[in-house]
Amino acid sequence: MPRPKKGRRICGSAAHHCFKPNGVPLSKLKKISILPEELEALRLADYLNMSQQQAAEQMAISRQTFGNIVNQARYKVAASLIEGGALLFDDKEQNL
């Protein structure tokens, strides 16, 4: 049985529900979901240029957990750009 997921503090959200290449219908693209916690990690680390420790404190998680989350998010963004996929911003989780 997996360990229960600890809540994360998420303050930002996406401006739109997806980001995709122009001129290609969404139905023809590979879809890659970005979780709210992954988008928040990108916002804090790359947009606001926070250190991993500062960002982890902001999200109320450990620095190692933050590092894992931001690495997953960066991989998904890179895969989307390289493979020409669509990033879908998942809003199923509740903001804390």
mmCIF file of C-alpha atoms in Angstrom:
data_model
loop_
_atom_site.group_PDB
_atom_site.id
_atom_site.type_symbol
_atom_site.label_atom_id
_atom_site.label_comp_id
_atom_site.label_asym_id
_atom_site.label_seq_id
_atom_site.Cartn_x
_atom_site.Cartn_y
_atom_site.Cartn_z
ATOM 1 C CA MET A 1 0.000 0.000 0.000
ATOM 2 C CA PRO A 2 1.575 3.320 -1.054
ATOM 3 C CA ARG A 3 2.233 6.038 1.448
ATOM 4 C CA PRO A 4 -0.485 8.741 1.528
ATOM 5 C CA LYS A 5 0.383 11.845 -0.471
ATOM 6 C CA LYS A 6 1.196 14.878 1.668
ATOM 7 C CA GLY A 7 -0.663 18.087 0.809
ATOM 8 C CA ARG A 8 1.217 20.781 -1.069
ATOM 9 C CA ARG A 9 0.668 24.522 -0.910
ATOM 10 C CA ILE A 10 -0.099 25.717 -4.451
ATOM 11 C CA CYS A 11 -0.528 29.438 -5.065
ATOM 12 C CA GLY A 12 -0.343 29.745 -8.856
ATOM 13 C CA SER A 13 -2.411 28.329 -11.682
ATOM 14 C CA ALA A 14 -2.236 28.139 -15.452
ATOM 15 C CA ALA A 15 -3.749 30.911 -17.557
ATOM 16 C CA HIS A 16 -5.255 28.304 -19.911
ATOM 17 C CA HIS A 17 -6.149 24.610 -19.732
ATOM 18 C CA CYS A 18 -3.542 23.561 -22.309
ATOM 19 C CA PHE A 19 -0.506 24.674 -24.297
ATOM 20 C CA LYS A 20 -0.021 23.174 -27.751
ATOM 21 C CA PRO A 21 1.633 23.783 -31.121
ATOM 22 C CA ASN A 22 -0.216 26.332 -33.249
ATOM 23 C CA GLY A 23 -2.259 25.036 -36.153
ATOM 24 C CA VAL A 24 -2.467 21.404 -35.021
ATOM 25 C CA PRO A 25 -5.759 20.110 -33.598
ATOM 26 C CA LEU A 26 -5.501 18.878 -30.017
ATOM 27 C CA SER A 27 -6.993 15.541 -31.083
ATOM 28 C CA LYS A 28 -3.906 14.854 -33.254
ATOM 29 C CA LEU A 29 -1.336 15.558 -30.546
ATOM 30 C CA LYS A 30 0.235 13.450 -27.828
ATOM 31 C CA LYS A 31 -1.164 14.770 -24.542
ATOM 32 C CA ILE A 32 1.093 15.264 -21.514
ATOM 33 C CA SER A 33 -0.565 16.178 -18.218
ATOM 34 C CA ILE A 34 1.103 18.603 -15.833
ATOM 35 C CA LEU A 35 -0.115 18.342 -12.237
ATOM 36 C CA PRO A 36 -0.791 21.537 -10.268
ATOM 37 C CA GLU A 37 2.164 20.787 -7.984
ATOM 38 C CA GLU A 38 4.451 20.416 -11.016
ATOM 39 C CA LEU A 39 3.317 23.718 -12.504
ATOM 40 C CA GLU A 40 3.808 25.404 -9.122
ATOM 41 C CA ALA A 41 7.325 23.953 -8.883
ATOM 42 C CA LEU A 42 8.162 25.359 -12.331
ATOM 43 C CA ARG A 43 6.687 28.724 -11.391
ATOM 44 C CA LEU A 44 8.726 28.975 -8.199
ATOM 45 C CA ALA A 45 12.021 27.585 -9.526
ATOM 46 C CA ASP A 46 12.129 28.897 -13.091
ATOM 47 C CA TYR A 47 9.758 31.870 -13.240
ATOM 48 C CA LEU A 48 10.417 33.341 -9.775
ATOM 49 C CA ASN A 49 14.021 32.024 -9.682
ATOM 50 C CA MET A 50 13.743 30.674 -6.124
ATOM 51 C CA SER A 51 16.250 28.199 -4.745
ATOM 52 C CA GLN A 52 15.007 24.661 -4.215
ATOM 53 C CA GLN A 53 15.046 25.231 -0.442
ATOM 54 C CA GLN A 54 13.005 28.454 -0.679
ATOM 55 C CA ALA A 55 10.530 26.877 -3.088
ATOM 56 C CA ALA A 56 10.183 23.748 -0.948
ATOM 57 C CA GLU A 57 9.389 25.911 2.087
ATOM 58 C CA GLN A 58 6.829 27.849 0.034
ATOM 59 C CA MET A 59 5.119 24.582 -0.976
ATOM 60 C CA ALA A 60 5.449 23.109 2.556
ATOM 61 C CA ILE A 61 7.404 20.043 1.350
ATOM 62 C CA SER A 62 10.967 18.779 1.712
ATOM 63 C CA ARG A 63 13.720 20.029 -0.574
ATOM 64 C CA GLN A 64 14.217 16.525 -1.976
ATOM 65 C CA THR A 65 10.502 16.185 -2.768
ATOM 66 C CA PHE A 66 10.570 19.591 -4.446
ATOM 67 C CA GLY A 67 13.591 18.524 -6.525
ATOM 68 C CA ASN A 68 11.773 15.381 -7.651
ATOM 69 C CA ILE A 69 8.630 17.337 -8.572
ATOM 70 C CA VAL A 70 10.471 20.047 -10.525
ATOM 71 C CA ASN A 71 12.529 17.407 -12.387
ATOM 72 C CA GLN A 72 9.325 15.581 -13.420
ATOM 73 C CA ALA A 73 7.802 18.866 -14.582
ATOM 74 C CA ARG A 74 10.880 19.873 -16.577
ATOM 75 C CA TYR A 75 10.975 16.452 -18.250
ATOM 76 C CA LYS A 76 7.311 16.784 -19.280
ATOM 77 C CA VAL A 77 7.851 20.275 -20.708
ATOM 78 C CA ALA A 78 10.968 19.161 -22.608
ATOM 79 C CA ALA A 79 9.188 16.078 -23.962
ATOM 80 C CA SER A 80 6.291 18.232 -25.126
ATOM 81 C CA LEU A 81 8.594 20.684 -26.911
ATOM 82 C CA ILE A 82 10.777 18.015 -28.531
ATOM 83 C CA GLU A 83 7.952 15.663 -29.519
ATOM 84 C CA GLY A 84 5.474 18.408 -30.427
ATOM 85 C CA GLY A 85 2.917 17.349 -27.816
ATOM 86 C CA ALA A 86 0.275 19.279 -25.925
ATOM 87 C CA LEU A 87 0.689 20.163 -22.257
ATOM 88 C CA LEU A 88 -2.581 19.747 -20.376
ATOM 89 C CA PHE A 89 -2.838 21.530 -17.056
ATOM 90 C CA ASP A 90 -4.598 19.160 -14.685
ATOM 91 C CA ASP A 91 -6.755 20.970 -12.120
ATOM 92 C CA LYS A 92 -8.167 17.897 -10.348
ATOM 93 C CA GLU A 93 -6.164 18.422 -7.153
ATOM 94 C CA GLN A 94 -7.360 20.965 -4.638
ATOM 95 C CA ASN A 95 -5.177 23.965 -3.848
ATOM 96 C CA LEU A 96 -4.246 24.008 -0.165
#
